[in-house]
Amino acid sequence: MNNRANFGSKLGVILASAGSAVGLGNIWRFPFETGNHGGAAFILIYLCCVLVLGLPIMMAEFMIGRRSRANTAGAYRLLSKGTPWKWVGRLGVLSGFLILSYYCIVAGWTLEYIVQAATGSLAGQDAEGFIHTFNTFVSNPWRPVLWLFVFMLLTHFVIVKGVEKGIERSSKILMPLLFILLLVLAGCSISLPNASEGLRFLLQPDFSKVDSQVLLGAMGQAFFSLSLGMGCLCTYASYFRNDTNLPRTAFNVAMIDTIVAILAGLIIFPAAFSVGIQPDKGPSLLFITLPNVFQQAFGSMPLLATLLSLLFYILLALAALTSTISLHEVVTAYLHEEFQLSRTKAARLVTSGCITLGILCSLSLGIGKEYTLFGLTLFDLFDTTTAKIMLPLGGLFIALFAGWYLDKQIVWEEASNHGTLKVHTYRLLLFALRYVAPVCITLIFLDQLEVFG
Ligand code: TRP
């Protein structure tokens, strides 16, 4: 497969991977999971998961992807011919497909909020008003569906036209811009009245609240936010150059991703406590809290409020787009390379499948609310099964594959670029992949099943 594309520059590699990692997972999912699980203690456990599970498994995905230079299912097939390991790749493709199917709904919500911000209809409302606006919107049978459709088409367009180059180039400006805006908003949010209560919620851990749900939630969030456990970064690494420094890239991506998530927390919680929104509101948290920040901080300057909120939702939509592209690419590359479909045909299948499932998930938040499974709506069911079961399971297998199955020579060559880099953490990496990650993931799963009483 010598004619496969390559990421151009070093910065391109980091931006593409960070673009996949940074998205709604950081800005939308991280705050609501933190809120659901009691705050600071959850964050600490989350940080441990990023360090102990996330970094080594990201390295493993990078090594597997670059070594095989194939889509994720093909990667395992090539590196372990004739063994059942290929199912790890296939499980990943399925996870990617399911995640994309509900991720594009929330991505669609950001488009609705772009329109609302642009038309000024978010101005002048109070907290109750924002809650009402959001609930009316998501339970409407048409509008969210329309937006998810638009968002999937945007993703499809990028995948088919191969305009990654354009995205790569524009991310160089947009990602730093998003970062600066997040900093500004965090500053605004922290200066709201009563913000200190939100800060306490974020920073003062209460370990008495930690239970198996918190552990599983933090682990799932780490996988979700870092795009791990399903071959997403493995697929991207298959386009990396041979001189890409894998350990450094992994470290940078994890850092950027974590900082963005913490910043999102610093925006959401002070504001939520300030206007009296419960932090455990679930998926609506971002969309009902953020308009308050704009309203409260810039209410006296309506034009500035409109411009800043517009800019924010546009950047959020773009951050979501670089993530949906990475999810779409996993499934498309799989169908394209494993079944000899043309890229366009493969992409069409993925897009139409995701739109169909996405419509069902979206309706499950409104007119389909009564249809639940295990007490969860279809939307929540997709989120829970993928993030809390399929991704950690995928991560477990990836760690076992790289730690035990893969030839140590290959691991060394990939980690050190055939000995040209000094990798001080090599032994630590092997230890983490062989023992720490598998044991931690298994224990958290067993704890969830209440094996320990
Ligand atoms: N990490 C992205 C986010 O935080 C979402 C995402 C992209 C993802 N690719 C993934 C999640 C692969 C899990 C697996 O928004």
PDB file of C-alpha atoms and ligand atoms in Angstrom, residues 20-26 99 103 223-228 230 232 323 326-327 391, ligand 1:
ATOM      1  CA  SER A  20      -9.638  13.986  16.404  1.00  0.00           C
ATOM      2  CA  ALA A  21      -9.208  14.028  20.167  1.00  0.00           C
ATOM      3  CA  VAL A  22     -10.445  17.546  20.906  1.00  0.00           C
ATOM      4  CA  GLY A  23     -14.135  17.815  20.281  1.00  0.00           C
ATOM      5  CA  LEU A  24     -17.497  17.460  21.920  1.00  0.00           C
ATOM      6  CA  GLY A  25     -15.955  14.869  24.218  1.00  0.00           C
ATOM      7  CA  ASN A  26     -13.980  17.612  25.959  1.00  0.00           C
ATOM      8  CA  ILE A  99     -20.273   6.546  18.183  1.00  0.00           C
ATOM      9  CA  TYR A 103     -22.078  12.066  18.058  1.00  0.00           C
ATOM     10  CA  PHE A 223     -11.025   6.680  26.194  1.00  0.00           C
ATOM     11  CA  PHE A 224     -13.725   8.747  24.575  1.00  0.00           C
ATOM     12  CA  SER A 225     -11.925  12.045  24.882  1.00  0.00           C
ATOM     13  CA  LEU A 226      -8.591  10.734  23.633  1.00  0.00           C
ATOM     14  CA  SER A 227     -10.283   8.898  20.712  1.00  0.00           C
ATOM     15  CA  LEU A 228      -8.896   5.603  21.989  1.00  0.00           C
ATOM     16  CA  MET A 230     -11.379   1.718  18.507  1.00  0.00           C
ATOM     17  CA  CYS A 232      -9.115   5.866  15.335  1.00  0.00           C
ATOM     18  CA  SER A 323     -13.673  14.483  15.299  1.00  0.00           C
ATOM     19  CA  SER A 326     -11.743  10.831  12.182  1.00  0.00           C
ATOM     20  CA  LEU A 327     -14.594   8.511  13.163  1.00  0.00           C
ATOM     21  CA  LEU A 391     -13.906   1.426  24.104  1.00  0.00           C
TER      22      LEU A 391
HETATM   23  N1  TRP B   1     -12.385  12.272  20.979  1.00  0.00           N
HETATM   24  C1  TRP B   1     -13.421  12.979  20.304  1.00  0.00           C
HETATM   25  C2  TRP B   1     -13.994  14.010  21.250  1.00  0.00           C
HETATM   26  O1  TRP B   1     -13.516  14.151  22.329  1.00  0.00           O
HETATM   27  C3  TRP B   1     -14.486  12.043  19.760  1.00  0.00           C
HETATM   28  C4  TRP B   1     -13.896  10.941  19.000  1.00  0.00           C
HETATM   29  C5  TRP B   1     -13.274  11.026  17.794  1.00  0.00           C
HETATM   30  C6  TRP B   1     -13.782   9.612  19.438  1.00  0.00           C
HETATM   31  N2  TRP B   1     -12.789   9.799  17.470  1.00  0.00           N
HETATM   32  C7  TRP B   1     -13.077   8.925  18.459  1.00  0.00           C
HETATM   33  C8  TRP B   1     -14.201   8.966  20.580  1.00  0.00           C
HETATM   34  C9  TRP B   1     -12.767   7.581  18.617  1.00  0.00           C
HETATM   35  C10 TRP B   1     -13.898   7.626  20.738  1.00  0.00           C
HETATM   36  C11 TRP B   1     -13.184   6.950  19.782  1.00  0.00           C
HETATM   37  O2  TRP B   1     -14.912  14.680  20.928  1.00  0.00           O
END
